[in-house]
Coordinates of C-alpha atoms (C1' of nucleotides) in Angstrom, one line a residue:
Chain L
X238 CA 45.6 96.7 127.8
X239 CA 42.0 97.9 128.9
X240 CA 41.8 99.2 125.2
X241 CA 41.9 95.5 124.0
X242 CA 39.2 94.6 126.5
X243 CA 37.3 97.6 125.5
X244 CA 37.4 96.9 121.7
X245 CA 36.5 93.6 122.6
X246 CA 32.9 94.8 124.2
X247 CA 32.4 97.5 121.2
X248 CA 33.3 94.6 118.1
X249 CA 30.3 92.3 120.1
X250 CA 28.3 95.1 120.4
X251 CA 28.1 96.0 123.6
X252 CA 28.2 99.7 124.7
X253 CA 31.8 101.6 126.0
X254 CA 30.1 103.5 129.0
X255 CA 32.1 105.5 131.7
X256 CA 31.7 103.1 133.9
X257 CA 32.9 99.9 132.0
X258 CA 35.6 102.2 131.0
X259 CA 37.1 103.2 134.3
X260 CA 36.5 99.3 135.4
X261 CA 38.2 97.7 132.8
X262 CA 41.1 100.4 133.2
X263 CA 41.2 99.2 137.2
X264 CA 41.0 95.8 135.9
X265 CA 44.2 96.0 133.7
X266 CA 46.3 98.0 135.8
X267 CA 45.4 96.6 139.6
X268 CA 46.9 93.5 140.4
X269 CA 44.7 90.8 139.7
X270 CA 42.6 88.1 141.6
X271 CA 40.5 90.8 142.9
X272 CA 37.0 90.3 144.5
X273 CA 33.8 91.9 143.0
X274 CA 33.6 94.0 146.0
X275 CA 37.5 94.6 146.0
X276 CA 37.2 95.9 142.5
X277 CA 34.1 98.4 143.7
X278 CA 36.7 99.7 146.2
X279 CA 39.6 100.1 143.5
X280 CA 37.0 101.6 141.1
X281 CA 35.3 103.9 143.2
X282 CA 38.9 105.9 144.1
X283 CA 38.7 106.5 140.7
X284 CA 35.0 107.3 140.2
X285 CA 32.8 107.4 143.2
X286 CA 29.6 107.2 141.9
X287 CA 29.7 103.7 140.1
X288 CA 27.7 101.5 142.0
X289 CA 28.3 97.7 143.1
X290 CA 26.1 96.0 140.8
X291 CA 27.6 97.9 138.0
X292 CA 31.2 96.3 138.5
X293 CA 29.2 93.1 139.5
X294 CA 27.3 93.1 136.0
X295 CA 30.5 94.1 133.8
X296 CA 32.6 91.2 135.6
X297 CA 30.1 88.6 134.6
X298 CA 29.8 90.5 131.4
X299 CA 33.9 90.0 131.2
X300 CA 33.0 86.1 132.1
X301 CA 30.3 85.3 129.1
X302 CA 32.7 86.8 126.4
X303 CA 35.3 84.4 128.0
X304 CA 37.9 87.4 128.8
X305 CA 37.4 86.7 133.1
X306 CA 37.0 83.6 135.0
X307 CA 36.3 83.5 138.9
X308 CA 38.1 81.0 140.7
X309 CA 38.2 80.0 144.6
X310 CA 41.4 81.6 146.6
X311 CA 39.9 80.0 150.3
X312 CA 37.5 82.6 151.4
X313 CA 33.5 83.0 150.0
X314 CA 33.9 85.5 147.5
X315 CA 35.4 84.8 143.7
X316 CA 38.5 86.4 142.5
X317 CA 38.9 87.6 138.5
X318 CA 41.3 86.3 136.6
X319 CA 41.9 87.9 133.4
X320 CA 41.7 85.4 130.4
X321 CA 45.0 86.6 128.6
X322 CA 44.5 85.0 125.1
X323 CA 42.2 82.4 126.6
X324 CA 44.3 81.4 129.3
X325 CA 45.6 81.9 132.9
X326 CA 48.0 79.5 135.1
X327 CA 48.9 80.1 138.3
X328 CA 50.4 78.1 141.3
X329 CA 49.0 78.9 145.0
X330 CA 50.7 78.2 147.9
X331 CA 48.4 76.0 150.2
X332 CA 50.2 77.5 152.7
X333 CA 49.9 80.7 152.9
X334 CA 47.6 81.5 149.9
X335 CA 50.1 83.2 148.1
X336 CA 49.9 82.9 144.2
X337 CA 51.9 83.5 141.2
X338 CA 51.3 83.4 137.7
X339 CA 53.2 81.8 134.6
X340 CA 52.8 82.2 131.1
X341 CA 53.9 79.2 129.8
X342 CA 52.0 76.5 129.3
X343 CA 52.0 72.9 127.0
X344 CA 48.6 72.3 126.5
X345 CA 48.2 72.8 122.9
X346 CA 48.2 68.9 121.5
X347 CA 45.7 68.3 125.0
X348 CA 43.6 71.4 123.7
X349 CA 43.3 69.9 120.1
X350 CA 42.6 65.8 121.6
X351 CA 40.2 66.7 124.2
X352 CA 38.6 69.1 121.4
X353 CA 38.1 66.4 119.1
X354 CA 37.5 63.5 121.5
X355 CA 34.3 65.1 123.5
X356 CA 33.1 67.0 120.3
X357 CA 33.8 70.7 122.3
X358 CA 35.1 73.6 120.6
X359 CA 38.0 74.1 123.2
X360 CA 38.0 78.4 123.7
X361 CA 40.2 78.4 126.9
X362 CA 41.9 77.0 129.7
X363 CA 42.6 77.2 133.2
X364 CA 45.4 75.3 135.0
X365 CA 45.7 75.9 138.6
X366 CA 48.7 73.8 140.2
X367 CA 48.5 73.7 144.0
X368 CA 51.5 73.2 146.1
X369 CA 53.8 74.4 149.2
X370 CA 56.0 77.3 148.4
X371 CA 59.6 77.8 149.6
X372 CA 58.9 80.1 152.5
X373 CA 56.2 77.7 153.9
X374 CA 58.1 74.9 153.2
X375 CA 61.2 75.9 155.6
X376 CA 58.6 77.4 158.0
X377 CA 57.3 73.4 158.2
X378 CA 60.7 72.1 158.4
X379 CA 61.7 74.2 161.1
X380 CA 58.9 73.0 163.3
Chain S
X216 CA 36.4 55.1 147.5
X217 CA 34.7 56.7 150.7
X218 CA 36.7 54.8 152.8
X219 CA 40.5 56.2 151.1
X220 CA 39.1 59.3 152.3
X221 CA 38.8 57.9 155.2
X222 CA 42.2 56.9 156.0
X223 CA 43.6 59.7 155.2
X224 CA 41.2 61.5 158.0
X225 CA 42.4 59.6 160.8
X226 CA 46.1 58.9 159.2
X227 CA 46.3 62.7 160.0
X228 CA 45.2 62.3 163.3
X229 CA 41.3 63.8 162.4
X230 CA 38.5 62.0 164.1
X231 CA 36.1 59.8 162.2
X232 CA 32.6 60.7 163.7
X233 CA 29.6 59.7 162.4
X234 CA 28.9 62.8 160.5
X235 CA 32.0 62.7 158.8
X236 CA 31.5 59.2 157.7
X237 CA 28.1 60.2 156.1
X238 CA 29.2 63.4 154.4
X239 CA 32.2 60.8 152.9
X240 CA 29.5 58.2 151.6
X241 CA 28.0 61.2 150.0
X242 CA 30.5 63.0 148.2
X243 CA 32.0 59.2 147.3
X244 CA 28.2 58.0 146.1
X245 CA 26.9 61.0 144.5
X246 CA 27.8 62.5 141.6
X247 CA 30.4 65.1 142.2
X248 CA 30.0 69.1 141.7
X249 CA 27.9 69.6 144.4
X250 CA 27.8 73.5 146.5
X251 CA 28.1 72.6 150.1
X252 CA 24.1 73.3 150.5
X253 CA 23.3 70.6 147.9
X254 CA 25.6 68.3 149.7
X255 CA 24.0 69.5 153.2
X256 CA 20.0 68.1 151.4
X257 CA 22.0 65.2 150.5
X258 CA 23.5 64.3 153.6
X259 CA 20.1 65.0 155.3
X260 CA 18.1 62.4 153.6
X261 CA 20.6 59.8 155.3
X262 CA 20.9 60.7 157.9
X263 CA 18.8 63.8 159.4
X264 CA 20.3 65.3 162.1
X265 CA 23.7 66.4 160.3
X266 CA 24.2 70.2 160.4
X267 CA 25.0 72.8 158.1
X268 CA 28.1 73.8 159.6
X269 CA 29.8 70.5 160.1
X270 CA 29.4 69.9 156.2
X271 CA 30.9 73.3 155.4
X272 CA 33.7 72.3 158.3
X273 CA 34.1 69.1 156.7
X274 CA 34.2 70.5 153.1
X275 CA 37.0 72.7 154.5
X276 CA 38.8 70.4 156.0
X277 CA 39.0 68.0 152.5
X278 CA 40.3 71.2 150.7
X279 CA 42.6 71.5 153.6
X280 CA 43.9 68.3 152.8
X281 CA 44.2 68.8 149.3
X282 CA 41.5 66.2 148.6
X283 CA 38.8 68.5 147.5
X284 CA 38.8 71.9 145.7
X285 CA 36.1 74.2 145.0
X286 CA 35.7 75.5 141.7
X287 CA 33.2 78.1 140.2
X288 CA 30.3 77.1 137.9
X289 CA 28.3 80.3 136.8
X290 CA 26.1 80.5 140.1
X291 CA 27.3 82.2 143.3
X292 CA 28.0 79.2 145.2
X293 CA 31.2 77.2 145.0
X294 CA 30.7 73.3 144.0
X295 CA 33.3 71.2 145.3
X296 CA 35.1 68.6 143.1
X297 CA 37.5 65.7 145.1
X298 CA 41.1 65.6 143.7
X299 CA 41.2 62.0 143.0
X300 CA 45.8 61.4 143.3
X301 CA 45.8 65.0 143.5
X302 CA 44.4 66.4 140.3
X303 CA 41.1 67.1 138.5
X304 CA 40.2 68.1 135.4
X305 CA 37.3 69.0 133.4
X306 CA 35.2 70.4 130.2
X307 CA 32.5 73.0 131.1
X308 CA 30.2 74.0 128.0
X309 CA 30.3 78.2 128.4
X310 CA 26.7 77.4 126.9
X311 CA 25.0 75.3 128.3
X312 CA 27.0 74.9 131.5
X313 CA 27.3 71.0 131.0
X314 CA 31.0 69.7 132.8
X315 CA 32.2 66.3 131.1
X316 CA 35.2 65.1 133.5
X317 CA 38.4 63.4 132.2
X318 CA 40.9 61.4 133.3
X319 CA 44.5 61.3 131.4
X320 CA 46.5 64.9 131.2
X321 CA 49.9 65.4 129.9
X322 CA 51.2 67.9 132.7
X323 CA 54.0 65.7 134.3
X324 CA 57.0 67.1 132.6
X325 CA 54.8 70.5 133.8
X326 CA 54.7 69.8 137.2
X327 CA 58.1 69.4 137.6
X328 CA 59.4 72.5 135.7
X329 CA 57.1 74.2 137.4
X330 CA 58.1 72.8 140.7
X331 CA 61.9 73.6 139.9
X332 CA 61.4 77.5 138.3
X333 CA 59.6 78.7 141.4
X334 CA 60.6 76.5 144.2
X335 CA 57.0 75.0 144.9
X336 CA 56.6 71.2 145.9
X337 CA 53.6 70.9 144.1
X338 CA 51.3 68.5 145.4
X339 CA 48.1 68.4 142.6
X340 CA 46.4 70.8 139.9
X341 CA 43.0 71.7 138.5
X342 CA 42.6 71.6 134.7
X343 CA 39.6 73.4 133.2
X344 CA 39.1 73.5 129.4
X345 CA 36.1 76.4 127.9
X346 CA 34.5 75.7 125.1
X347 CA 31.1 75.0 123.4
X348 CA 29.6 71.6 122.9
X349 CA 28.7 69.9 119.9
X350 CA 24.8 70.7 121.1
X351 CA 25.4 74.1 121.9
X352 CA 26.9 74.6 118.7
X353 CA 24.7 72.8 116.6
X354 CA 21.7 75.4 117.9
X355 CA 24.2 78.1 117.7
X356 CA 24.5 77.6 113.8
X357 CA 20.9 76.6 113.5
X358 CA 20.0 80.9 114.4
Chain P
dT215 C1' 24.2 118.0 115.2
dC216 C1' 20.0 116.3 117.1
dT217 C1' 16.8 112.8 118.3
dA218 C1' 14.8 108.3 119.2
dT219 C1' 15.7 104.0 121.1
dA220 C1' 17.4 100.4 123.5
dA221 C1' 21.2 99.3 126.4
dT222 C1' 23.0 100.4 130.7
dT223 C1' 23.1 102.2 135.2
dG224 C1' 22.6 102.6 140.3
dA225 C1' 19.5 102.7 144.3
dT226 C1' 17.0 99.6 146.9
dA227 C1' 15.6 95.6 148.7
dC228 C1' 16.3 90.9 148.9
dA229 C1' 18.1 85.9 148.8
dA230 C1' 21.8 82.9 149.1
dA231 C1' 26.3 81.6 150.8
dG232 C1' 29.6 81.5 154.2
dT233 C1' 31.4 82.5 159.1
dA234 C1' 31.6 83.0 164.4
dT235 C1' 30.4 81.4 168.8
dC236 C1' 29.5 78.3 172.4
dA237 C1' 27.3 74.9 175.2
dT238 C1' 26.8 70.0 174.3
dT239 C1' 28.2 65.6 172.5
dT240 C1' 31.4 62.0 171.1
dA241 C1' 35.7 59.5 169.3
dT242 C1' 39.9 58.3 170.9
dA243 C1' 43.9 57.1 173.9
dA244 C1' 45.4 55.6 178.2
Chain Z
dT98 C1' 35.9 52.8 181.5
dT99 C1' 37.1 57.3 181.8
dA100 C1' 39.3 61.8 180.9
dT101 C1' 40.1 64.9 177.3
dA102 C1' 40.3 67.4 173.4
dA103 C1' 38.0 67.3 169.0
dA104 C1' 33.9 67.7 166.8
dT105 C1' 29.0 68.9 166.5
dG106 C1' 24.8 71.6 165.7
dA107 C1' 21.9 75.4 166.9
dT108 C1' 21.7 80.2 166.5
dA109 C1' 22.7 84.5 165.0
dC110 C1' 25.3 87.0 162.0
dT111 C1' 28.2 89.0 157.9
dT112 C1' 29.3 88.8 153.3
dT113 C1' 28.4 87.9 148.7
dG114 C1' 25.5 87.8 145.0
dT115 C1' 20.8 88.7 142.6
dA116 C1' 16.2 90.9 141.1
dT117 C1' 13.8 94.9 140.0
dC118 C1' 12.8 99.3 138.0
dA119 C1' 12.9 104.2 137.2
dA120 C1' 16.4 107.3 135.5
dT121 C1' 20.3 107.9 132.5
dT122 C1' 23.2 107.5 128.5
dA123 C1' 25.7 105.6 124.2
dT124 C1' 24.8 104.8 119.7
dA125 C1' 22.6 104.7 115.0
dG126 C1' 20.3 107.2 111.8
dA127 C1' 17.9 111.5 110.2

DNA sequence: TCTATAATTGATACAAAGTATCATTTATAA
DNA sequence: TTATAAATGATACTTTGTATCAATTATAGA
Protein backbone atom coordinates (compact mmCIF):
# COMPACT_ATOMS: atom_id res chain seq x y z
CA UNK A 1 0.00 0.00 0.00
CA UNK A 2 2.75 2.66 1.20
CA UNK A 3 4.84 1.13 -1.78
CA UNK A 4 2.31 2.53 -4.25
CA UNK A 5 2.45 5.90 -2.51
CA UNK A 6 6.12 5.72 -2.54
CA UNK A 7 6.58 4.86 -6.25
CA UNK A 8 4.29 7.48 -6.80
CA UNK A 9 6.78 10.31 -5.20
CA UNK A 10 9.99 8.49 -6.93
CA UNK A 11 8.09 8.27 -10.82
CA UNK A 12 7.45 12.43 -10.16
CA UNK A 13 10.62 12.78 -8.92
CA UNK A 14 10.64 13.39 -5.72
CA UNK A 15 13.15 11.86 -3.22
CA UNK A 16 12.27 8.33 -1.02
CA UNK A 17 13.85 9.63 2.31
CA UNK A 18 13.51 7.78 5.71
CA UNK A 19 11.32 10.00 6.81
CA UNK A 20 8.67 9.95 3.95
CA UNK A 21 9.17 6.42 4.21
CA UNK A 22 8.21 5.62 7.70
CA UNK A 23 5.22 8.41 7.19
CA UNK A 24 3.73 7.00 4.40
CA UNK A 25 4.06 3.43 6.01
CA UNK A 26 2.01 5.07 9.25
CA UNK A 27 -0.17 6.59 6.75
CA UNK A 28 -1.28 3.28 5.06
CA UNK A 29 -1.43 1.12 7.93
CA UNK A 30 -3.09 3.65 10.85
CA UNK A 31 -6.61 4.24 10.52
CA UNK A 32 -7.21 7.13 8.66
CA UNK A 33 -8.56 10.80 9.14
CA UNK A 34 -5.71 11.57 11.19
CA UNK A 35 -4.55 15.11 12.15
CA UNK A 36 -0.97 16.45 11.04
CA UNK A 37 -0.12 16.49 14.62
CA UNK A 38 -1.79 13.02 15.19
CA UNK A 39 0.32 11.59 12.41
CA UNK A 40 3.68 13.20 14.24
CA UNK A 41 2.54 11.17 17.27
CA UNK A 42 1.95 7.81 15.24
CA UNK A 43 5.21 8.46 13.41
CA UNK A 44 7.40 9.34 16.02
CA UNK A 45 6.70 5.65 17.94
CA UNK A 46 8.16 4.55 15.00
CA UNK A 47 11.03 6.98 14.57
CA UNK A 48 11.54 9.61 17.08
CA UNK A 49 13.51 11.92 15.55
CA UNK A 50 11.26 13.09 12.61
CA UNK A 51 10.19 16.42 13.24
CA UNK A 52 6.58 18.16 12.90
CA UNK A 53 7.19 20.06 9.90
CA UNK A 54 8.52 17.10 8.25
CA UNK A 55 5.11 15.10 8.43
CA UNK A 56 3.44 18.61 7.91
CA UNK A 57 5.50 19.15 4.51
CA UNK A 58 5.03 15.42 3.16
CA UNK A 59 1.18 15.64 3.87
CA UNK A 60 0.78 18.70 1.78
CA UNK A 61 3.25 17.06 -0.51
CA UNK A 62 0.67 13.91 -0.52
CA UNK A 63 -2.17 16.83 -1.27
CA UNK A 64 -0.40 18.60 -4.55
CA UNK A 65 0.14 15.12 -6.21
CA UNK A 66 -3.65 14.57 -5.47
CA UNK A 67 -3.04 11.24 -3.37
CA UNK A 68 -4.43 13.26 0.28
CA UNK A 69 -7.12 15.72 0.87
CA UNK A 70 -7.85 17.45 4.25
CA UNK A 71 -11.30 17.76 5.19
CA UNK A 72 -13.21 19.30 8.35
CA UNK A 73 -14.32 16.52 11.07
CA UNK A 74 -15.72 19.56 13.72
CA UNK A 75 -12.59 20.55 15.54
CA UNK A 76 -9.65 23.18 14.04
CA UNK A 77 -7.16 20.91 12.72
CA UNK A 78 -7.59 18.97 9.10
CA UNK A 79 -7.85 15.27 8.88
CA UNK A 80 -6.07 13.20 5.74
CA UNK A 81 -7.90 11.32 3.75
CA UNK A 82 -6.18 9.12 1.45
CA UNK A 83 -7.13 9.62 -2.27
CA UNK A 84 -7.71 5.78 -3.21
CA UNK A 85 -7.69 6.04 -7.05
CA UNK A 86 -8.73 9.62 -6.87
CA UNK A 87 -11.53 9.16 -4.59
CA UNK A 88 -12.76 8.95 -0.95
CA UNK A 89 -16.56 8.79 0.34
CA UNK A 90 -17.58 8.69 3.62
CA UNK A 91 -20.80 9.33 5.71
CA UNK A 92 -20.31 11.15 9.28
CA UNK A 93 -22.63 10.99 11.89
CA UNK A 94 -23.58 14.60 12.87
CA UNK A 95 -24.15 13.08 15.95
CA UNK A 96 -21.53 11.77 17.33
CA UNK A 97 -18.77 12.45 14.72
CA UNK A 98 -18.43 9.00 13.92
CA UNK A 99 -17.48 8.23 10.16
CA UNK A 100 -17.39 5.42 7.79
CA UNK A 101 -16.17 4.91 4.57
CA UNK A 102 -17.63 3.28 1.32
CA UNK A 103 -16.25 2.35 -1.87
CA UNK A 104 -18.78 2.54 -4.10
CA UNK A 105 -19.64 5.35 -5.78
CA UNK A 106 -21.88 6.49 -9.27
CA UNK A 107 -20.23 9.40 -10.22
CA UNK A 108 -18.65 8.43 -13.40
CA UNK A 109 -21.33 10.01 -16.17
CA UNK A 110 -21.26 13.33 -13.43
CA UNK A 111 -17.36 13.14 -13.63
CA UNK A 112 -17.38 13.12 -17.55
CA UNK A 113 -20.53 16.13 -17.84
CA UNK A 114 -19.19 18.42 -15.35
CA UNK A 115 -15.70 17.65 -17.12
CA UNK A 116 -16.79 18.74 -20.32
CA UNK A 117 -19.41 21.38 -19.32
CA UNK A 118 -16.85 23.82 -17.14
CA UNK A 119 -13.88 22.86 -19.46
CA UNK A 120 -11.93 21.09 -16.12
CA UNK A 121 -9.96 17.99 -16.44
CA UNK A 122 -11.94 16.16 -13.58
CA UNK A 123 -8.73 14.16 -11.48
CA UNK A 124 -10.81 13.28 -8.33
CA UNK A 125 -13.61 13.37 -6.14
CA UNK A 126 -14.80 13.79 -2.72
CA UNK A 127 -18.40 13.00 -1.56
CA UNK A 128 -19.07 13.47 1.96
CA UNK A 129 -22.81 12.59 2.93
CA UNK A 130 -23.79 13.84 6.38
CA UNK A 131 -26.43 12.26 8.38
CA UNK A 132 -27.66 10.74 11.88
CA UNK A 133 -26.47 7.28 12.45
CA UNK A 134 -28.45 4.47 14.06
CA UNK A 135 -27.02 4.63 17.56
CA UNK A 136 -27.73 8.51 17.72
CA UNK A 137 -30.81 8.19 16.16
CA UNK A 138 -32.43 5.78 19.00
CA UNK A 139 -30.45 7.84 21.53
CA UNK A 140 -32.83 11.02 20.06
CA UNK A 141 -35.87 8.94 20.06
CA UNK A 142 -35.49 7.85 23.49
CA UNK A 143 -35.45 11.37 24.71
CA UNK B 1 -32.29 34.03 1.26
CA UNK B 2 -30.89 35.56 4.66
CA UNK B 3 -34.10 35.54 6.06
CA UNK B 4 -34.67 31.24 5.34
CA UNK B 5 -31.82 31.16 7.53
CA UNK B 6 -33.51 32.92 9.68
CA UNK B 7 -36.50 30.93 10.31
CA UNK B 8 -34.85 28.16 10.82
CA UNK B 9 -32.86 30.02 13.79
CA UNK B 10 -35.77 30.84 15.74
CA UNK B 11 -37.99 27.68 14.39
CA UNK B 12 -35.39 25.83 16.55
CA UNK B 13 -35.91 27.90 19.31
CA UNK B 14 -32.23 30.08 18.75
CA UNK B 15 -32.53 33.73 19.37
CA UNK B 16 -32.36 36.28 16.49
CA UNK B 17 -30.07 39.12 17.93
CA UNK B 18 -28.79 41.65 16.06
CA UNK B 19 -25.50 40.09 15.48
CA UNK B 20 -26.88 37.11 14.15
CA UNK B 21 -28.96 39.01 11.73
CA UNK B 22 -25.84 40.76 10.33
CA UNK B 23 -23.54 37.75 10.17
CA UNK B 24 -26.89 36.22 8.07
CA UNK B 25 -26.99 39.29 5.58
CA UNK B 26 -23.41 38.66 5.14
CA UNK B 27 -22.98 35.14 4.38
CA UNK B 28 -26.48 35.58 2.24
CA UNK B 29 -24.98 38.87 0.34
CA UNK B 30 -21.45 37.96 -0.04
CA UNK B 31 -20.04 35.64 -2.06
CA UNK B 32 -19.62 32.44 -0.34
CA UNK B 33 -16.12 30.62 0.77
CA UNK B 34 -15.30 32.83 3.26
CA UNK B 35 -12.78 31.64 6.60
CA UNK B 36 -14.65 32.86 9.64
CA UNK B 37 -11.90 35.92 9.84
CA UNK B 38 -12.80 37.10 6.40
CA UNK B 39 -16.40 36.89 7.37
CA UNK B 40 -15.47 38.64 10.89
CA UNK B 41 -13.84 42.08 8.35
CA UNK B 42 -16.95 41.63 6.55
CA UNK B 43 -19.42 41.74 9.23
CA UNK B 44 -17.39 44.67 10.74
CA UNK B 45 -17.75 47.16 7.96
CA UNK B 46 -21.72 46.88 8.80
CA UNK B 47 -21.85 46.97 11.56
CA UNK B 48 -18.60 47.52 13.90
CA UNK B 49 -19.09 46.34 17.13
CA UNK B 50 -19.71 42.51 16.24
CA UNK B 51 -17.03 40.22 17.78
CA UNK B 52 -14.85 37.63 16.72
CA UNK B 53 -16.23 35.03 18.79
CA UNK B 54 -19.91 35.43 18.16
CA UNK B 55 -19.05 34.92 14.28
CA UNK B 56 -17.15 31.75 14.99
CA UNK B 57 -20.25 30.85 17.57
CA UNK B 58 -22.54 31.65 14.93
CA UNK B 59 -20.56 29.81 12.18
CA UNK B 60 -20.79 26.81 14.53
CA UNK B 61 -24.03 26.90 15.24
CA UNK B 62 -25.08 26.96 11.08
CA UNK B 63 -22.88 23.77 10.73
CA UNK B 64 -24.71 22.54 13.75
CA UNK B 65 -27.66 22.89 11.93
CA UNK B 66 -26.53 21.40 8.97
CA UNK B 67 -26.86 24.69 6.97
CA UNK B 68 -23.23 25.38 6.61
CA UNK B 69 -20.08 23.21 6.29
CA UNK B 70 -16.60 23.99 6.35
CA UNK B 71 -14.51 22.72 3.69
CA UNK B 72 -10.62 23.07 3.14
CA UNK B 73 -9.14 25.26 0.36
CA UNK B 74 -5.23 24.95 0.38
CA UNK B 75 -4.71 27.62 3.26
CA UNK B 76 -4.93 26.77 7.00
CA UNK B 77 -8.11 28.17 7.64
CA UNK B 78 -11.46 26.50 6.98
CA UNK B 79 -13.91 28.52 4.52
CA UNK B 80 -17.42 27.94 5.16
CA UNK B 81 -19.84 27.15 2.34
CA UNK B 82 -24.02 27.12 3.24
CA UNK B 83 -25.77 23.85 2.28
CA UNK B 84 -28.42 25.39 0.25
CA UNK B 85 -31.61 22.07 0.65
CA UNK B 86 -28.83 20.29 2.32
CA UNK B 87 -26.06 19.80 -0.24
CA UNK B 88 -23.20 21.66 -1.96
CA UNK B 89 -21.07 20.90 -4.49
CA UNK B 90 -18.15 22.28 -6.26
CA UNK B 91 -15.03 22.36 -8.85
CA UNK B 92 -11.71 23.55 -7.26
CA UNK B 93 -8.78 24.03 -9.89
CA UNK B 94 -5.76 21.91 -7.91
CA UNK B 95 -3.85 24.85 -9.93
CA UNK B 96 -4.90 27.65 -9.60
CA UNK B 97 -7.20 27.17 -6.61
CA UNK B 98 -10.31 28.78 -8.58
CA UNK B 99 -13.89 26.90 -7.14
CA UNK B 100 -16.75 27.11 -9.90
CA UNK B 101 -20.06 25.96 -7.84
CA UNK B 102 -22.87 23.78 -9.37
CA UNK B 103 -26.15 23.08 -8.91
CA UNK B 104 -27.73 19.65 -10.39
CA UNK B 105 -26.07 16.14 -8.97
CA UNK B 106 -27.28 12.75 -9.73
CA UNK B 107 -26.77 11.30 -5.99
CA UNK B 108 -30.54 10.55 -5.15
CA UNK B 109 -30.65 6.91 -5.90
CA UNK B 110 -27.10 7.32 -3.69
CA UNK B 111 -28.57 8.81 -0.84
CA UNK B 112 -30.85 6.32 -0.31
CA UNK B 113 -28.69 3.18 -0.73
CA UNK B 114 -26.61 4.69 1.28
CA UNK B 115 -29.10 5.59 3.83
CA UNK B 116 -30.45 1.79 3.82
CA UNK B 117 -26.69 -0.18 3.75
CA UNK B 118 -25.55 1.60 6.89
CA UNK B 119 -28.58 2.70 8.67
CA UNK B 120 -27.89 6.52 8.41
CA UNK B 121 -30.85 9.11 7.82
CA UNK B 122 -28.95 11.15 5.79
CA UNK B 123 -29.80 14.62 5.93
CA UNK B 124 -27.31 16.51 2.97
CA UNK B 125 -23.78 15.88 1.28
CA UNK B 126 -20.72 17.75 -0.01
CA UNK B 127 -19.56 17.04 -3.52
CA UNK B 128 -16.09 18.12 -4.55
CA UNK B 129 -14.68 17.38 -7.97
CA UNK B 130 -10.30 17.92 -8.51
CA UNK B 131 -9.16 18.73 -11.54
CA UNK B 132 -7.31 21.43 -13.64
CA UNK B 133 -8.96 24.19 -15.56
CA UNK B 134 -8.91 24.89 -19.10
CA UNK B 135 -6.45 28.03 -18.03
CA UNK B 136 -4.36 26.07 -15.92
CA UNK B 137 -4.04 23.66 -18.52
CA UNK B 138 -3.59 25.74 -21.33
CA UNK B 139 -0.17 27.25 -19.40
CA UNK B 140 0.60 23.83 -18.38
CA UNK B 141 1.03 22.67 -22.12
CA UNK B 142 2.41 26.08 -23.10
CA UNK B 143 6.03 24.86 -20.70
C1' DT C 1 32.19 3.13 -5.30
C1' DC C 2 32.75 7.95 -4.63
C1' DT C 3 31.48 12.70 -5.13
C1' DA C 4 28.95 16.87 -6.24
C1' DT C 5 24.60 18.79 -6.04
C1' DA C 6 20.21 19.97 -5.07
C1' DA C 7 16.41 18.25 -2.44
C1' DT C 8 15.07 17.45 2.04
C1' DT C 9 15.21 17.80 6.92
C1' DG C 10 14.46 19.46 11.68
C1' DA C 11 15.17 23.13 15.05
C1' DT C 12 13.54 27.46 16.08
C1' DA C 13 10.71 31.16 16.01
C1' DC C 14 6.61 32.97 14.48
C1' DA C 15 1.76 33.93 12.64
C1' DA C 16 -2.76 32.52 12.16
C1' DA C 17 -6.76 30.00 13.55
C1' DG C 18 -9.63 28.39 16.94
C1' DT C 19 -11.24 27.87 22.05
C1' DA C 20 -12.38 28.93 27.07
C1' DT C 21 -14.12 32.02 30.36
C1' DC C 22 -16.97 35.36 32.43
C1' DA C 23 -19.13 39.69 33.45
C1' DT C 24 -22.41 42.30 30.74
C1' DT C 25 -26.12 42.80 27.55
C1' DT C 26 -30.37 41.53 25.19
C1' DA C 27 -34.26 38.78 22.97
C1' DT C 28 -38.07 36.47 24.34
C1' DA C 29 -42.04 34.60 26.95
C1' DA C 30 -45.22 35.47 30.43
C1' DT D 1 -42.91 45.54 31.56
C1' DT D 2 -40.12 42.36 33.67
C1' DA D 3 -37.68 38.08 34.78
C1' DT D 4 -34.79 34.87 32.76
C1' DA D 5 -31.86 32.34 30.12
C1' DA D 6 -29.50 32.92 25.87
C1' DA D 7 -26.20 35.40 23.61
C1' DT D 8 -22.42 38.71 23.35
C1' DG D 9 -17.71 40.61 23.24
C1' DA D 10 -13.39 41.42 25.62
C1' DT D 11 -9.51 39.03 27.05
C1' DA D 12 -6.32 35.61 27.42
C1' DC D 13 -5.02 31.38 25.87
C1' DT D 14 -4.00 26.86 23.14
C1' DT D 15 -3.57 24.71 18.97
C1' DT D 16 -2.59 24.54 14.24
C1' DG D 17 -0.01 25.90 10.50
C1' DT D 18 4.04 28.62 8.23
C1' DA D 19 8.76 30.75 7.34
C1' DT D 20 13.60 30.39 7.61
C1' DC D 21 18.04 28.43 7.41
C1' DA D 22 22.04 25.72 8.54
C1' DA D 23 22.87 20.81 8.47
C1' DT D 24 21.93 16.43 6.37
C1' DT D 25 21.06 13.04 2.77
C1' DA D 26 19.27 10.76 -1.64
C1' DT D 27 20.43 10.60 -6.17
C1' DA D 28 22.83 11.02 -10.71
C1' DG D 29 26.97 10.75 -12.94
C1' DA D 30 32.05 10.10 -12.93
Amino acid sequence: MSDDLARILTARGYRLTAARRVILDTLSESGEHLTADELTEQVRQRSTAIGRMTVYRTLDLLCDLGLMRPVYQGTGAAHYVLMRDGHHHHLICTGCGRVVEFDECALDEAHEKIARRFGFEVEGHLLEFYGVCEVCRSKAAAN
